[in-house]
Amino acid sequence: MPAAELPNWANVWQPAPGWLGLAALNRSELPLLYAGVEIRAWARAFEASLSGVHDTPPPLEYHQCRFGAWLNAGGLAGRVSPSSLQAIDASHRQLHDLATELIDIKAQAAIKKLWPDSASFIA
């Protein structure tokens, strides 16, 4: 937006109706909010790579994505019970394992499409 349009935009801007009743977020909760945003962004990037919009998927190793790095650095320490933390960690690992499997399946399908008789070559 051109700078000259900013004052008018600021005067007429209205928050989304769903935001109106929300309480302000405590600053200590911001890392948790960011972690949620990061895992959703990872999922969107993965979906884009799987559908062919992007050539390269986001990091497939669970500890390499930003959410995983945050989680491994103790991001949930003191926020949830140890059993909940284990469940979240297990779900996060499973997400990445399934993503890796899907990327592998996509690659195998691409090979078969390019080289339909590849199975006889290996046999």
CSV table of N, CA and C in Angstrom, one decimal:
chain,number,residue,atom,x,y,z
A,1,MET,N,0.8,-1.2,0.0
A,1,MET,CA,0.0,0.0,0.0
A,1,MET,C,0.9,1.2,0.0
A,2,PRO,N,0.6,2.2,-0.8
A,2,PRO,CA,1.3,3.4,-0.8
A,2,PRO,C,1.2,4.1,0.5
A,3,ALA,N,2.3,4.8,1.0
A,3,ALA,CA,2.3,5.5,2.3
A,3,ALA,C,1.2,6.5,2.4
A,4,ALA,N,0.8,7.1,1.3
A,4,ALA,CA,-0.2,8.2,1.4
A,4,ALA,C,-1.6,7.6,1.7
A,5,GLU,N,-1.8,6.3,1.5
A,5,GLU,CA,-3.1,5.7,1.8
A,5,GLU,C,-3.2,5.2,3.2
A,6,LEU,N,-2.1,5.1,3.9
A,6,LEU,CA,-2.1,4.5,5.3
A,6,LEU,C,-3.0,5.3,6.2
A,7,PRO,N,-3.0,6.6,6.3
A,7,PRO,CA,-3.9,7.3,7.3
A,7,PRO,C,-5.3,6.9,7.1
A,8,ASN,N,-5.8,6.9,5.9
A,8,ASN,CA,-7.2,6.5,5.6
A,8,ASN,C,-7.5,5.1,6.0
A,9,TRP,N,-6.6,4.2,5.6
A,9,TRP,CA,-6.7,2.8,6.0
A,9,TRP,C,-6.8,2.6,7.5
A,10,ALA,N,-6.0,3.3,8.2
A,10,ALA,CA,-6.0,3.2,9.7
A,10,ALA,C,-7.3,3.8,10.3
A,11,ASN,N,-7.9,4.8,9.7
A,11,ASN,CA,-9.1,5.4,10.2
A,11,ASN,C,-10.3,4.4,9.9
A,12,VAL,N,-10.3,3.7,8.9
A,12,VAL,CA,-11.5,2.8,8.5
A,12,VAL,C,-11.3,1.4,8.9
A,13,TRP,N,-10.1,0.9,9.2
A,13,TRP,CA,-9.9,-0.5,9.5
A,13,TRP,C,-10.7,-0.9,10.7
A,14,GLN,N,-11.3,-2.1,10.6
A,14,GLN,CA,-12.0,-2.7,11.6
A,14,GLN,C,-11.5,-4.2,11.8
A,15,PRO,N,-11.4,-4.6,13.0
A,15,PRO,CA,-11.0,-6.0,13.2
A,15,PRO,C,-12.1,-7.0,12.8
A,16,ALA,N,-11.6,-8.2,12.5
A,16,ALA,CA,-12.6,-9.2,12.1
A,16,ALA,C,-13.6,-9.4,13.3
A,17,PRO,N,-14.9,-9.6,13.0
A,17,PRO,CA,-15.8,-9.8,14.0
A,17,PRO,C,-15.5,-10.8,15.1
A,18,GLY,N,-14.9,-11.9,14.7
A,18,GLY,CA,-14.5,-12.9,15.6
A,18,GLY,C,-13.4,-12.5,16.6
A,19,TRP,N,-12.7,-11.4,16.3
A,19,TRP,CA,-11.7,-11.0,17.2
A,19,TRP,C,-12.2,-10.1,18.3
A,20,LEU,N,-13.4,-9.5,18.2
A,20,LEU,CA,-13.9,-8.5,19.1
A,20,LEU,C,-14.1,-9.0,20.5
A,21,GLY,N,-14.5,-10.2,20.7
A,21,GLY,CA,-14.7,-10.7,22.1
A,21,GLY,C,-13.5,-11.3,22.7
A,22,LEU,N,-12.4,-11.4,22.0
A,22,LEU,CA,-11.2,-12.1,22.6
A,22,LEU,C,-10.4,-11.2,23.6
A,23,ALA,N,-10.0,-11.9,24.6
A,23,ALA,CA,-9.2,-11.2,25.6
A,23,ALA,C,-7.8,-11.1,25.1
A,24,ALA,N,-7.1,-10.1,25.6
A,24,ALA,CA,-5.7,-9.8,25.2
A,24,ALA,C,-4.8,-11.0,25.7
A,25,LEU,N,-3.9,-11.4,24.9
A,25,LEU,CA,-3.0,-12.5,25.1
A,25,LEU,C,-1.9,-12.0,26.1
A,26,ASN,N,-1.6,-12.8,27.1
A,26,ASN,CA,-0.5,-12.5,28.0
A,26,ASN,C,0.8,-12.7,27.2
A,27,ARG,N,1.8,-11.9,27.4
A,27,ARG,CA,3.0,-11.9,26.6
A,27,ARG,C,3.7,-13.3,26.9
A,28,SER,N,3.6,-13.9,28.0
A,28,SER,CA,4.2,-15.2,28.2
A,28,SER,C,3.6,-16.3,27.4
A,29,GLU,N,2.5,-16.0,26.8
A,29,GLU,CA,1.8,-17.0,25.9
A,29,GLU,C,2.2,-16.9,24.4
A,30,LEU,N,2.9,-15.8,24.1
A,30,LEU,CA,3.3,-15.6,22.7
A,30,LEU,C,4.1,-16.7,22.1
A,31,PRO,N,5.1,-17.3,22.8
A,31,PRO,CA,5.8,-18.4,22.2
A,31,PRO,C,4.9,-19.6,21.8
A,32,LEU,N,3.9,-19.8,22.6
A,32,LEU,CA,2.9,-20.9,22.3
A,32,LEU,C,2.1,-20.5,21.1
A,33,LEU,N,1.7,-19.3,21.0
A,33,LEU,CA,1.0,-18.8,19.8
A,33,LEU,C,1.8,-19.0,18.5
A,34,TYR,N,3.1,-18.5,18.6
A,34,TYR,CA,4.0,-18.6,17.5
A,34,TYR,C,4.2,-20.1,17.1
A,35,ALA,N,4.3,-21.0,18.1
A,35,ALA,CA,4.5,-22.4,17.8
A,35,ALA,C,3.3,-22.9,17.0
A,36,GLY,N,2.1,-22.5,17.4
A,36,GLY,CA,0.9,-23.0,16.6
A,36,GLY,C,0.9,-22.4,15.2
A,37,VAL,N,1.3,-21.2,15.1
A,37,VAL,CA,1.4,-20.6,13.7
A,37,VAL,C,2.5,-21.4,12.9
A,38,GLU,N,3.6,-21.7,13.5
A,38,GLU,CA,4.7,-22.4,12.8
A,38,GLU,C,4.3,-23.8,12.3
A,39,ILE,N,3.6,-24.5,13.2
A,39,ILE,CA,3.2,-25.9,12.7
A,39,ILE,C,2.1,-25.8,11.6
A,40,ARG,N,1.2,-24.8,11.7
A,40,ARG,CA,0.3,-24.7,10.6
A,40,ARG,C,1.0,-24.2,9.3
A,41,ALA,N,1.9,-23.4,9.4
A,41,ALA,CA,2.7,-23.0,8.2
A,41,ALA,C,3.4,-24.2,7.6
A,42,TRP,N,4.0,-25.0,8.5
A,42,TRP,CA,4.7,-26.2,8.0
A,42,TRP,C,3.7,-27.1,7.3
A,43,ALA,N,2.5,-27.3,7.9
A,43,ALA,CA,1.5,-28.2,7.2
A,43,ALA,C,1.1,-27.6,5.9
A,44,ARG,N,0.9,-26.3,5.8
A,44,ARG,CA,0.6,-25.7,4.5
A,44,ARG,C,1.7,-25.8,3.5
A,45,ALA,N,2.9,-25.7,3.9
A,45,ALA,CA,4.1,-25.8,3.0
A,45,ALA,C,4.2,-27.3,2.6
A,46,PHE,N,3.9,-28.2,3.5
A,46,PHE,CA,3.9,-29.6,3.1
A,46,PHE,C,2.9,-29.9,2.1
A,47,GLU,N,1.7,-29.4,2.3
A,47,GLU,CA,0.6,-29.7,1.4
A,47,GLU,C,0.9,-29.1,0.0
A,48,ALA,N,1.5,-27.9,0.0
A,48,ALA,CA,1.9,-27.3,-1.3
A,48,ALA,C,3.0,-28.1,-2.0
A,49,SER,N,3.9,-28.7,-1.3
A,49,SER,CA,4.9,-29.6,-1.9
A,49,SER,C,4.3,-30.9,-2.4
A,50,LEU,N,3.4,-31.4,-1.7
A,50,LEU,CA,2.7,-32.7,-2.1
A,50,LEU,C,1.9,-32.5,-3.3
A,51,SER,N,1.2,-31.3,-3.4
A,51,SER,CA,0.4,-31.0,-4.6
A,51,SER,C,1.1,-30.5,-5.8
A,52,GLY,N,2.4,-30.3,-5.6
A,52,GLY,CA,3.2,-29.8,-6.7
A,52,GLY,C,3.4,-28.3,-6.9
A,53,VAL,N,2.8,-27.6,-5.9
A,53,VAL,CA,2.9,-26.1,-6.0
A,53,VAL,C,4.4,-25.7,-5.7
A,54,HIS,N,5.0,-26.4,-4.8
A,54,HIS,CA,6.4,-26.2,-4.5
A,54,HIS,C,7.2,-27.5,-4.8
A,55,ASP,N,8.4,-27.4,-5.2
A,55,ASP,CA,9.2,-28.6,-5.6
A,55,ASP,C,9.8,-29.2,-4.3
A,56,THR,N,10.1,-28.5,-3.3
A,56,THR,CA,10.8,-29.0,-2.2
A,56,THR,C,9.9,-28.9,-0.9
A,57,PRO,N,9.8,-30.0,-0.2
A,57,PRO,CA,8.9,-30.0,1.0
A,57,PRO,C,9.7,-29.3,2.1
A,58,PRO,N,8.9,-28.9,3.2
A,58,PRO,CA,9.5,-28.3,4.3
A,58,PRO,C,10.3,-29.4,5.0
A,59,PRO,N,11.1,-29.0,6.1
A,59,PRO,CA,11.9,-30.1,6.8
A,59,PRO,C,11.1,-31.2,7.2
A,60,LEU,N,11.5,-32.4,6.9
A,60,LEU,CA,10.7,-33.6,7.2
A,60,LEU,C,11.2,-34.2,8.5
A,61,GLU,N,12.4,-34.0,9.0
A,61,GLU,CA,12.8,-34.4,10.3
A,61,GLU,C,12.0,-33.6,11.4
A,62,TYR,N,11.4,-34.3,12.3
A,62,TYR,CA,10.6,-33.7,13.3
A,62,TYR,C,11.3,-32.6,14.1
A,63,HIS,N,12.6,-32.7,14.3
A,63,HIS,CA,13.3,-31.8,15.2
A,63,HIS,C,13.8,-30.6,14.3
A,64,GLN,N,13.7,-30.7,13.0
A,64,GLN,CA,14.2,-29.6,12.2
A,64,GLN,C,13.2,-28.5,11.8
A,65,CYS,N,11.9,-28.8,12.0
A,65,CYS,CA,10.9,-27.8,11.7
A,65,CYS,C,10.9,-26.8,12.9
A,66,ARG,N,10.4,-25.6,12.8
A,66,ARG,CA,10.5,-24.7,13.9
A,66,ARG,C,9.7,-25.1,15.1
A,67,PHE,N,8.5,-25.7,14.9
A,67,PHE,CA,7.8,-26.2,16.0
A,67,PHE,C,8.6,-27.3,16.7
A,68,GLY,N,9.2,-28.2,16.0
A,68,GLY,CA,10.0,-29.3,16.6
A,68,GLY,C,11.2,-28.7,17.4
A,69,ALA,N,11.8,-27.7,16.8
A,69,ALA,CA,12.9,-27.1,17.5
A,69,ALA,C,12.4,-26.4,18.8
A,70,TRP,N,11.3,-25.7,18.8
A,70,TRP,CA,10.7,-25.1,19.9
A,70,TRP,C,10.3,-26.1,21.0
A,71,LEU,N,9.7,-27.2,20.5
A,71,LEU,CA,9.3,-28.3,21.4
A,71,LEU,C,10.5,-28.9,22.1
A,72,ASN,N,11.5,-29.2,21.3
A,72,ASN,CA,12.7,-29.9,21.9
A,72,ASN,C,13.5,-29.0,22.8
A,73,ALA,N,13.4,-27.7,22.6
A,73,ALA,CA,14.0,-26.7,23.5
A,73,ALA,C,13.3,-26.5,24.8
A,74,GLY,N,12.2,-27.2,25.0
A,74,GLY,CA,11.4,-27.1,26.2
A,74,GLY,C,10.3,-26.1,26.2
A,75,GLY,N,9.8,-25.8,25.0
A,75,GLY,CA,8.8,-24.8,24.8
A,75,GLY,C,7.5,-25.1,25.6
A,76,LEU,N,7.2,-26.3,25.9
A,76,LEU,CA,6.0,-26.6,26.7
A,76,LEU,C,6.4,-26.9,28.1
A,77,ALA,N,7.6,-26.8,28.5
A,77,ALA,CA,8.0,-27.1,29.9
A,77,ALA,C,7.2,-26.3,30.8
A,78,GLY,N,6.6,-26.9,31.8
A,78,GLY,CA,5.8,-26.2,32.8
A,78,GLY,C,4.4,-25.8,32.4
A,79,ARG,N,4.1,-26.1,31.1
A,79,ARG,CA,2.7,-25.7,30.6
A,79,ARG,C,1.8,-26.9,30.6
A,80,VAL,N,2.3,-28.1,30.4
A,80,VAL,CA,1.5,-29.3,30.3
A,80,VAL,C,2.1,-30.4,31.2
A,81,SER,N,1.4,-31.4,31.5
A,81,SER,CA,1.9,-32.5,32.3
A,81,SER,C,2.9,-33.3,31.4
A,82,PRO,N,3.7,-34.1,32.1
A,82,PRO,CA,4.7,-34.9,31.3
A,82,PRO,C,4.0,-35.9,30.4
A,83,SER,N,2.9,-36.4,30.8
A,83,SER,CA,2.2,-37.3,29.9
A,83,SER,C,1.6,-36.6,28.7
A,84,SER,N,1.1,-35.4,28.9
A,84,SER,CA,0.6,-34.6,27.7
A,84,SER,C,1.8,-34.2,26.8
A,85,LEU,N,2.9,-33.9,27.4
A,85,LEU,CA,4.1,-33.5,26.6
A,85,LEU,C,4.5,-34.7,25.7
A,86,GLN,N,4.5,-35.9,26.3
A,86,GLN,CA,4.8,-37.1,25.6
A,86,GLN,C,3.9,-37.4,24.4
A,87,ALA,N,2.6,-37.1,24.7
A,87,ALA,CA,1.6,-37.3,23.6
A,87,ALA,C,1.7,-36.3,22.5
A,88,ILE,N,2.0,-35.1,22.9
A,88,ILE,CA,2.2,-34.1,21.8
A,88,ILE,C,3.5,-34.4,21.0
A,89,ASP,N,4.5,-34.8,21.7
A,89,ASP,CA,5.8,-35.1,21.0
A,89,ASP,C,5.6,-36.3,20.1
A,90,ALA,N,4.8,-37.3,20.6
A,90,ALA,CA,4.6,-38.5,19.7
A,90,ALA,C,3.7,-38.1,18.5
A,91,SER,N,2.7,-37.3,18.7
A,91,SER,CA,1.9,-36.9,17.6
A,91,SER,C,2.7,-36.1,16.6
A,92,HIS,N,3.6,-35.2,17.1
A,92,HIS,CA,4.4,-34.4,16.2
A,92,HIS,C,5.4,-35.3,15.4
A,93,ARG,N,6.0,-36.3,16.0
A,93,ARG,CA,6.8,-37.3,15.3
A,93,ARG,C,6.0,-38.1,14.3
A,94,GLN,N,4.8,-38.5,14.7
A,94,GLN,CA,4.0,-39.3,13.7
A,94,GLN,C,3.6,-38.4,12.5
A,95,LEU,N,3.3,-37.1,12.7
A,95,LEU,CA,3.0,-36.2,11.6
A,95,LEU,C,4.2,-36.2,10.6
A,96,HIS,N,5.4,-36.1,11.1
A,96,HIS,CA,6.6,-36.0,10.3
A,96,HIS,C,6.9,-37.4,9.6
A,97,ASP,N,6.6,-38.5,10.3
A,97,ASP,CA,6.8,-39.8,9.8
A,97,ASP,C,5.8,-40.0,8.6
A,98,LEU,N,4.6,-39.7,8.8
A,98,LEU,CA,3.6,-39.8,7.7
A,98,LEU,C,3.9,-38.9,6.6
A,99,ALA,N,4.4,-37.7,6.8
A,99,ALA,CA,4.8,-36.8,5.8
A,99,ALA,C,5.9,-37.4,4.9
A,100,THR,N,6.9,-38.0,5.6
A,100,THR,CA,8.0,-38.6,4.9
A,100,THR,C,7.5,-39.8,4.0
A,101,GLU,N,6.6,-40.6,4.6
A,101,GLU,CA,6.0,-41.7,3.8
A,101,GLU,C,5.3,-41.1,2.5
A,102,LEU,N,4.5,-40.1,2.7
A,102,LEU,CA,3.8,-39.5,1.6
A,102,LEU,C,4.7,-39.0,0.5
A,103,ILE,N,5.8,-38.3,0.9
A,103,ILE,CA,6.8,-37.8,0.0
A,103,ILE,C,7.4,-39.0,-0.8
A,104,ASP,N,7.7,-40.1,-0.1
A,104,ASP,CA,8.3,-41.3,-0.7
A,104,ASP,C,7.3,-41.9,-1.7
A,105,ILE,N,6.1,-41.9,-1.3
A,105,ILE,CA,5.0,-42.5,-2.3
A,105,ILE,C,4.9,-41.6,-3.5
A,106,LYS,N,5.0,-40.3,-3.3
A,106,LYS,CA,4.9,-39.4,-4.4
A,106,LYS,C,6.1,-39.6,-5.4
A,107,ALA,N,7.3,-39.8,-4.8
A,107,ALA,CA,8.5,-40.0,-5.6
A,107,ALA,C,8.4,-41.3,-6.3
A,108,GLN,N,7.9,-42.4,-5.7
A,108,GLN,CA,7.8,-43.7,-6.3
A,108,GLN,C,6.8,-43.6,-7.5
A,109,ALA,N,5.7,-42.8,-7.3
A,109,ALA,CA,4.7,-42.7,-8.4
A,109,ALA,C,5.4,-41.9,-9.5
A,110,ALA,N,6.2,-40.9,-9.2
A,110,ALA,CA,6.8,-40.1,-10.3
A,110,ALA,C,7.8,-41.0,-11.1
A,111,ILE,N,8.5,-41.9,-10.4
A,111,ILE,CA,9.4,-42.8,-11.1
A,111,ILE,C,8.7,-43.7,-12.0
A,112,LYS,N,7.5,-44.3,-11.5
A,112,LYS,CA,6.7,-45.2,-12.3
A,112,LYS,C,6.2,-44.5,-13.5
A,113,LYS,N,5.8,-43.2,-13.3
A,113,LYS,CA,5.2,-42.5,-14.4
A,113,LYS,C,6.3,-42.2,-15.5
A,114,LEU,N,7.5,-41.9,-15.1
A,114,LEU,CA,8.6,-41.7,-16.0
A,114,LEU,C,9.2,-42.9,-16.6
A,115,TRP,N,9.1,-44.0,-15.8
A,115,TRP,CA,9.8,-45.3,-16.2
A,115,TRP,C,8.8,-46.4,-15.8
A,116,PRO,N,7.8,-46.7,-16.6
A,116,PRO,CA,6.8,-47.7,-16.2
A,116,PRO,C,7.3,-49.1,-16.0
A,117,ASP,N,8.4,-49.4,-16.7
A,117,ASP,CA,9.0,-50.7,-16.6
A,117,ASP,C,10.1,-50.8,-15.6
A,118,SER,N,10.2,-49.9,-14.6
A,118,SER,CA,11.3,-49.9,-13.7
A,118,SER,C,11.4,-51.1,-12.8
A,119,ALA,N,10.3,-51.7,-12.5
A,119,ALA,CA,10.3,-53.0,-11.7
A,119,ALA,C,11.0,-54.1,-12.4
A,120,SER,N,10.9,-54.2,-13.7
A,120,SER,CA,11.7,-55.3,-14.3
A,120,SER,C,13.2,-55.1,-14.4
A,121,PHE,N,13.5,-53.8,-14.3
A,121,PHE,CA,15.0,-53.5,-14.3
A,121,PHE,C,15.6,-53.9,-12.9
A,122,ILE,N,14.8,-53.7,-11.8
A,122,ILE,CA,15.4,-54.1,-10.5
A,122,ILE,C,15.3,-55.6,-10.3
A,123,ALA,N,14.4,-56.3,-10.9
A,123,ALA,CA,14.2,-57.7,-10.7
A,123,ALA,C,15.3,-58.5,-11.3
